[in-house]
Amino acid sequence: MTTENTLLSHSALSTTAPLTVTRFAPSPTGLLHLGHAYSALFAEAAATDKGGRFLLRLEDIDVGRCRPEFEAAIFEDLQWLGLHWETPVRRQSDHLDDHAAALAHLDDAGLLYPCFCTRKDLAREAAMSLSAPHSPDGPIYPGTCRNLDKTTREERITSGAPHALRLDTAKAMRTIGRPLTFTDSARGRIDVQPEDCGDVVLARKDIATSYHLAVVVDDARQGVTLITRGEDLLHATPVHRILQTLLGYSEPLYHHHALLHGPDGARYAKRDGAVTLAALRDKGATPEDIRQMIQDHA
Ligand code: GLU
């Protein structure tokens, strides 16, 4: 092979190999703890190891729970840890139009249906069929509203009954017409099992988007090629592959990392009042101490 050919093949490689783009996507619903620090450092390292880009996204569609002071604390904590991310930072609530366009696309394809079930209805159904299939998010929706006739739907909508919009997952898979998989860099190729997804909510009663829709649209809009997140979200990825396929987005690679556990063996979680980065900093911990604690607990 001549030098010229070698050079040519190198340049061909560098233009075709996609640049790694990762993100850390916290919700400003509380203060960050060691588990978040682990996730953020993991994501940044995954990008920088490959000369890629690291993004930060604020997942703030849950208007009732998100607070500006938590958002400010996210920036402060991550800066203190020494992370560097690109600006501007994408805030999900600034992009509801993108979510609405994706939702309209799915609706035009006849893949959504209104769901009028209340929390009480869902709890009652779940209590009546305790052996019904569950996901880590709770009982899989039994499809109560999927078969409502057109007139009933229209009457309820006209009467102002609050409703969510759900994906008809079985119909979505028929539209796609082939089995789907996704690739996790630690676990390999995984088959999407639509029956484990259920008919997920894509537009909530209170806001016309949802975690599943927003995360898929925003990752695609930001050109994210490697999605790193905790393995507690592994069960959501099949839903995301279905949505990416329906919306014509490219398939990202995933890395669902193990969750960090505290000295008592319990995993770090906001709701458990885990020790926050702010509290550790106030007690005199340095970013180096945090990295060391993460290593000790990983
Ligand atoms: N916003 C989600 C969380 O804080 C993470 C979403 C994701 O990484 O896909 O748990």
Short mmCIF file of C-alpha atoms in Angstrom, two decimals, residues 2-294:
data_model
loop_
_atom_site.label_atom_id
_atom_site.label_comp_id
_atom_site.label_asym_id
_atom_site.label_seq_id
_atom_site.Cartn_x
_atom_site.Cartn_y
_atom_site.Cartn_z
CA THR A 2 1.41 3.42 -0.89
CA THR A 3 1.69 6.22 1.63
CA GLU A 4 -0.98 8.05 -0.25
CA ASN A 5 -3.38 5.13 0.09
CA THR A 6 -2.65 4.86 3.83
CA LEU A 7 -3.35 8.53 4.30
CA LEU A 8 -6.53 8.22 2.31
CA SER A 9 -7.80 5.34 4.41
CA HIS A 10 -7.00 7.24 7.62
CA SER A 11 -8.91 10.29 6.51
CA ALA A 12 -11.81 8.09 5.38
CA LEU A 13 -11.86 6.53 8.84
CA SER A 14 -11.82 9.84 10.65
CA THR A 15 -14.72 11.21 8.66
CA THR A 16 -16.90 8.10 8.93
CA ALA A 17 -16.29 7.19 12.60
CA PRO A 18 -18.95 9.16 14.47
CA LEU A 19 -17.71 11.54 17.13
CA THR A 20 -18.76 10.38 20.58
CA VAL A 21 -21.27 12.76 22.13
CA THR A 22 -22.43 11.98 25.67
CA ARG A 23 -24.53 13.83 28.17
CA PHE A 24 -25.42 14.03 31.83
CA ALA A 25 -29.13 14.76 32.22
CA PRO A 26 -30.14 15.49 35.81
CA SER A 27 -33.58 16.66 36.91
CA PRO A 28 -33.50 19.76 39.14
CA THR A 29 -35.81 18.16 41.70
CA GLY A 30 -33.26 17.94 44.52
CA LEU A 31 -29.60 18.33 45.40
CA LEU A 32 -27.03 16.12 43.70
CA HIS A 33 -25.46 13.31 45.73
CA LEU A 34 -22.50 10.96 45.23
CA GLY A 35 -24.50 8.78 42.80
CA HIS A 36 -24.99 11.79 40.52
CA ALA A 37 -21.32 12.74 40.78
CA TYR A 38 -20.43 9.20 39.69
CA SER A 39 -22.82 9.35 36.74
CA ALA A 40 -21.63 12.80 35.62
CA LEU A 41 -17.92 11.92 35.88
CA PHE A 42 -18.56 8.61 34.09
CA ALA A 43 -20.30 10.41 31.21
CA GLU A 44 -17.61 13.06 30.88
CA ALA A 45 -14.84 10.46 30.93
CA ALA A 46 -16.68 8.40 28.26
CA ALA A 47 -16.63 11.44 25.97
CA THR A 48 -13.18 12.81 26.68
CA ASP A 49 -11.48 9.37 26.49
CA LYS A 50 -12.56 9.28 22.86
CA GLY A 51 -11.90 12.95 22.13
CA GLY A 52 -15.67 13.49 22.02
CA ARG A 53 -18.11 16.06 23.36
CA PHE A 54 -19.77 16.24 26.76
CA LEU A 55 -23.17 17.91 27.16
CA LEU A 56 -25.34 18.79 30.12
CA ARG A 57 -29.13 18.77 29.90
CA LEU A 58 -31.64 19.86 32.50
CA GLU A 59 -34.63 17.52 32.54
CA ASP A 60 -37.14 19.92 34.00
CA ILE A 61 -40.52 18.98 32.56
CA ASP A 62 -41.84 18.01 35.98
CA VAL A 63 -42.96 21.56 36.76
CA GLY A 64 -44.38 20.65 40.16
CA ARG A 65 -41.07 19.27 41.46
CA CYS A 66 -38.35 21.27 39.67
CA ARG A 67 -36.94 24.32 41.46
CA PRO A 68 -34.57 27.09 40.26
CA GLU A 69 -32.44 26.67 43.38
CA PHE A 70 -31.82 23.00 42.50
CA GLU A 71 -30.86 24.04 38.97
CA ALA A 72 -28.37 26.59 40.35
CA ALA A 73 -26.98 23.92 42.70
CA ILE A 74 -26.43 21.52 39.76
CA PHE A 75 -24.18 24.07 38.02
CA GLU A 76 -22.35 24.89 41.24
CA ASP A 77 -21.74 21.25 42.20
CA LEU A 78 -20.60 20.16 38.73
CA GLN A 79 -18.29 23.15 38.33
CA TRP A 80 -16.83 22.47 41.77
CA LEU A 81 -16.21 18.83 40.75
CA GLY A 82 -14.22 20.14 37.78
CA LEU A 83 -16.55 19.08 34.97
CA HIS A 84 -16.59 20.99 31.66
CA TRP A 85 -19.62 20.95 29.40
CA GLU A 86 -20.65 22.74 26.25
CA THR A 87 -22.91 25.76 26.34
CA PRO A 88 -25.70 26.63 25.88
CA VAL A 89 -27.10 23.97 28.19
CA ARG A 90 -30.34 22.48 26.87
CA ARG A 91 -33.26 22.90 29.21
CA GLN A 92 -36.08 20.51 28.27
CA SER A 93 -38.86 22.94 29.12
CA ASP A 94 -37.50 25.34 26.45
CA HIS A 95 -38.13 22.74 23.75
CA LEU A 96 -41.73 21.68 24.21
CA ASP A 97 -42.32 22.54 20.53
CA ASP A 98 -39.90 19.78 19.50
CA HIS A 99 -41.75 17.34 21.73
CA ALA A 100 -45.11 18.47 20.31
CA ALA A 101 -43.87 17.92 16.74
CA ALA A 102 -42.75 14.37 17.57
CA LEU A 103 -46.05 13.70 19.30
CA ALA A 104 -48.00 14.99 16.27
CA HIS A 105 -45.98 12.69 14.01
CA LEU A 106 -46.93 9.66 16.14
CA ASP A 107 -50.54 10.81 16.36
CA ASP A 108 -50.77 11.24 12.58
CA ALA A 109 -49.58 7.65 12.26
CA GLY A 110 -52.52 6.58 14.50
CA LEU A 111 -50.21 5.27 17.22
CA LEU A 112 -51.53 7.26 20.21
CA TYR A 113 -54.72 7.01 22.21
CA PRO A 114 -56.18 9.14 25.01
CA CYS A 115 -56.14 7.56 28.46
CA PHE A 116 -58.61 8.90 31.03
CA CYS A 117 -57.57 6.59 33.86
CA THR A 118 -56.91 8.30 37.17
CA ARG A 119 -54.22 7.23 39.63
CA LYS A 120 -57.04 5.66 41.64
CA ASP A 121 -58.28 3.67 38.61
CA LEU A 122 -54.76 2.40 37.97
CA ALA A 123 -54.25 1.43 41.63
CA ARG A 124 -57.63 -0.36 41.69
CA GLU A 125 -56.84 -2.31 38.51
CA ALA A 126 -53.42 -3.25 39.89
CA ALA A 127 -54.92 -4.43 43.19
CA MET A 128 -57.48 -6.54 41.32
CA SER A 129 -54.84 -8.38 39.31
CA LEU A 130 -51.82 -8.68 41.54
CA SER A 131 -50.25 -11.22 39.19
CA ALA A 132 -50.41 -8.76 36.27
CA PRO A 133 -47.06 -7.98 34.61
CA HIS A 134 -44.95 -5.34 36.33
CA SER A 135 -42.02 -3.20 35.24
CA PRO A 136 -39.66 -1.44 37.68
CA ASP A 137 -41.98 1.59 37.25
CA GLY A 138 -44.94 -0.40 38.60
CA PRO A 139 -47.73 -2.45 37.02
CA ILE A 140 -47.73 -2.40 33.22
CA TYR A 141 -50.79 -0.50 31.98
CA PRO A 142 -53.48 -3.08 31.20
CA GLY A 143 -54.75 -1.14 28.16
CA THR A 144 -58.12 -0.12 29.65
CA CYS A 145 -58.58 2.92 27.40
CA ARG A 146 -57.02 1.39 24.28
CA ASN A 147 -60.30 -0.03 23.04
CA LEU A 148 -62.68 2.80 23.93
CA ASP A 149 -64.87 3.56 20.95
CA LYS A 150 -64.46 6.79 19.02
CA THR A 151 -67.70 8.34 20.30
CA THR A 152 -66.85 7.74 23.97
CA ARG A 153 -63.40 9.21 23.44
CA GLU A 154 -64.77 12.28 21.72
CA GLU A 155 -67.48 12.80 24.35
CA ARG A 156 -65.00 12.61 27.19
CA ILE A 157 -62.53 14.94 25.50
CA THR A 158 -65.29 17.45 24.70
CA SER A 159 -66.52 17.32 28.29
CA GLY A 160 -63.00 18.36 29.37
CA ALA A 161 -62.02 15.06 31.02
CA PRO A 162 -58.26 15.20 31.78
CA HIS A 163 -56.39 12.68 29.70
CA ALA A 164 -52.89 11.51 28.92
CA LEU A 165 -51.75 10.17 25.54
CA ARG A 166 -50.33 6.67 25.44
CA LEU A 167 -48.40 4.83 22.74
CA ASP A 168 -50.20 1.78 21.34
CA THR A 169 -47.04 -0.31 21.56
CA ALA A 170 -48.37 -3.41 19.79
CA LYS A 171 -49.55 -1.26 16.87
CA ALA A 172 -46.22 0.59 16.86
CA MET A 173 -44.37 -2.71 16.51
CA ARG A 174 -46.68 -3.76 13.66
CA THR A 175 -45.91 -0.45 11.95
CA ILE A 176 -42.17 -0.98 12.41
CA GLY A 177 -42.59 -4.54 11.10
CA ARG A 178 -39.36 -6.06 12.48
CA PRO A 179 -37.91 -6.95 15.87
CA LEU A 180 -35.71 -4.30 17.47
CA THR A 181 -32.52 -4.50 19.51
CA PHE A 182 -30.23 -2.05 21.25
CA THR A 183 -26.58 -2.30 22.20
CA ASP A 184 -25.22 -1.72 25.66
CA SER A 185 -21.44 -1.53 25.69
CA ALA A 186 -21.26 -3.56 28.91
CA ARG A 187 -24.03 -6.09 28.15
CA GLY A 188 -23.95 -6.49 24.38
CA ARG A 189 -26.96 -6.65 22.07
CA ILE A 190 -30.33 -6.83 23.83
CA ASP A 191 -33.69 -7.70 22.24
CA VAL A 192 -36.56 -5.25 22.69
CA GLN A 193 -39.50 -7.12 24.26
CA PRO A 194 -42.52 -4.88 23.52
CA GLU A 195 -44.73 -6.69 26.05
CA ASP A 196 -42.36 -5.57 28.83
CA CYS A 197 -42.82 -1.91 27.78
CA GLY A 198 -46.60 -1.65 27.87
CA ASP A 199 -48.45 1.37 26.49
CA VAL A 200 -46.29 4.11 28.01
CA VAL A 201 -47.48 7.69 28.52
CA LEU A 202 -46.00 10.08 25.94
CA ALA A 203 -48.02 13.17 26.93
CA ARG A 204 -48.98 13.57 30.56
CA LYS A 205 -52.22 15.08 31.81
CA ASP A 206 -50.40 18.15 33.17
CA ILE A 207 -47.88 18.73 30.36
CA ALA A 208 -47.92 17.59 26.73
CA THR A 209 -44.74 15.55 26.97
CA SER A 210 -43.29 12.85 29.23
CA TYR A 211 -39.91 11.51 30.35
CA HIS A 212 -39.83 8.91 27.55
CA LEU A 213 -40.75 11.31 24.75
CA ALA A 214 -38.59 14.20 25.96
CA VAL A 215 -35.45 12.13 26.52
CA VAL A 216 -35.66 10.53 23.07
CA VAL A 217 -36.37 13.80 21.23
CA ASP A 218 -33.71 15.76 23.12
CA ASP A 219 -30.99 13.13 22.76
CA ALA A 220 -31.63 13.08 19.01
CA ARG A 221 -31.73 16.90 18.77
CA GLN A 222 -28.45 17.17 20.65
CA GLY A 223 -26.81 14.50 18.47
CA VAL A 224 -26.06 12.24 21.45
CA THR A 225 -24.35 9.06 20.23
CA LEU A 226 -23.57 7.44 23.60
CA ILE A 227 -26.20 7.45 26.32
CA THR A 228 -24.63 6.79 29.70
CA ARG A 229 -26.95 6.47 32.68
CA GLY A 230 -27.61 4.29 35.69
CA GLU A 231 -28.80 0.71 35.23
CA ASP A 232 -32.03 1.69 37.02
CA LEU A 233 -33.07 3.08 33.61
CA LEU A 234 -32.18 -0.05 31.61
CA HIS A 235 -35.86 -1.04 31.49
CA ALA A 236 -36.71 2.28 29.76
CA THR A 237 -34.33 1.75 26.84
CA PRO A 238 -36.59 -0.66 24.86
CA VAL A 239 -39.29 2.04 24.91
CA HIS A 240 -36.71 4.55 23.68
CA ARG A 241 -35.60 2.27 20.82
CA ILE A 242 -39.21 1.93 19.68
CA LEU A 243 -39.66 5.72 19.73
CA GLN A 244 -36.32 6.37 17.97
CA THR A 245 -37.34 3.96 15.21
CA LEU A 246 -40.82 5.47 14.79
CA LEU A 247 -39.37 8.99 14.67
CA GLY A 248 -36.58 8.07 12.22
CA TYR A 249 -33.73 8.93 14.61
CA SER A 250 -30.35 7.21 14.50
CA GLU A 251 -29.60 4.50 17.02
CA PRO A 252 -27.30 5.59 19.85
CA LEU A 253 -25.04 3.27 21.82
CA TYR A 254 -25.85 2.79 25.51
CA HIS A 255 -23.84 2.24 28.63
CA HIS A 256 -25.99 1.62 31.70
CA HIS A 257 -23.53 1.84 34.56
CA ALA A 258 -23.87 0.10 37.94
CA LEU A 259 -25.34 2.22 40.71
CA LEU A 260 -23.21 3.48 43.52
CA HIS A 261 -23.99 2.01 46.93
CA GLY A 262 -23.35 3.67 50.28
CA PRO A 263 -21.42 2.06 53.15
CA ASP A 264 -24.73 0.55 54.39
CA GLY A 265 -25.17 -1.24 51.06
CA ALA A 266 -28.18 0.85 50.00
CA ARG A 267 -28.01 2.69 46.69
CA TYR A 268 -27.74 6.45 46.69
CA ALA A 269 -31.07 8.06 45.87
CA LYS A 270 -32.53 11.52 46.35
CA ARG A 271 -35.57 10.27 48.16
CA ASP A 272 -33.49 8.40 50.73
CA GLY A 273 -31.90 11.65 51.90
CA ALA A 274 -28.49 10.53 50.63
CA VAL A 275 -25.63 12.80 51.67
CA THR A 276 -25.51 15.59 49.12
CA LEU A 277 -22.42 16.99 47.42
CA ALA A 278 -23.26 20.39 48.94
CA ALA A 279 -23.28 18.92 52.46
CA LEU A 280 -19.99 17.08 51.86
CA ARG A 281 -18.42 20.29 50.52
CA ASP A 282 -19.66 22.23 53.56
CA LYS A 283 -18.00 19.64 55.77
CA GLY A 284 -14.69 20.36 54.03
CA ALA A 285 -14.57 17.58 51.39
CA THR A 286 -12.56 18.41 48.25
CA PRO A 287 -13.42 17.27 44.70
CA GLU A 288 -10.52 14.82 45.07
CA ASP A 289 -12.19 13.36 48.20
CA ILE A 290 -15.40 12.90 46.19
CA ARG A 291 -13.54 11.03 43.44
CA GLN A 292 -11.93 8.85 46.10
CA MET A 293 -15.28 8.13 47.81
CA ILE A 294 -16.74 7.16 44.46
#
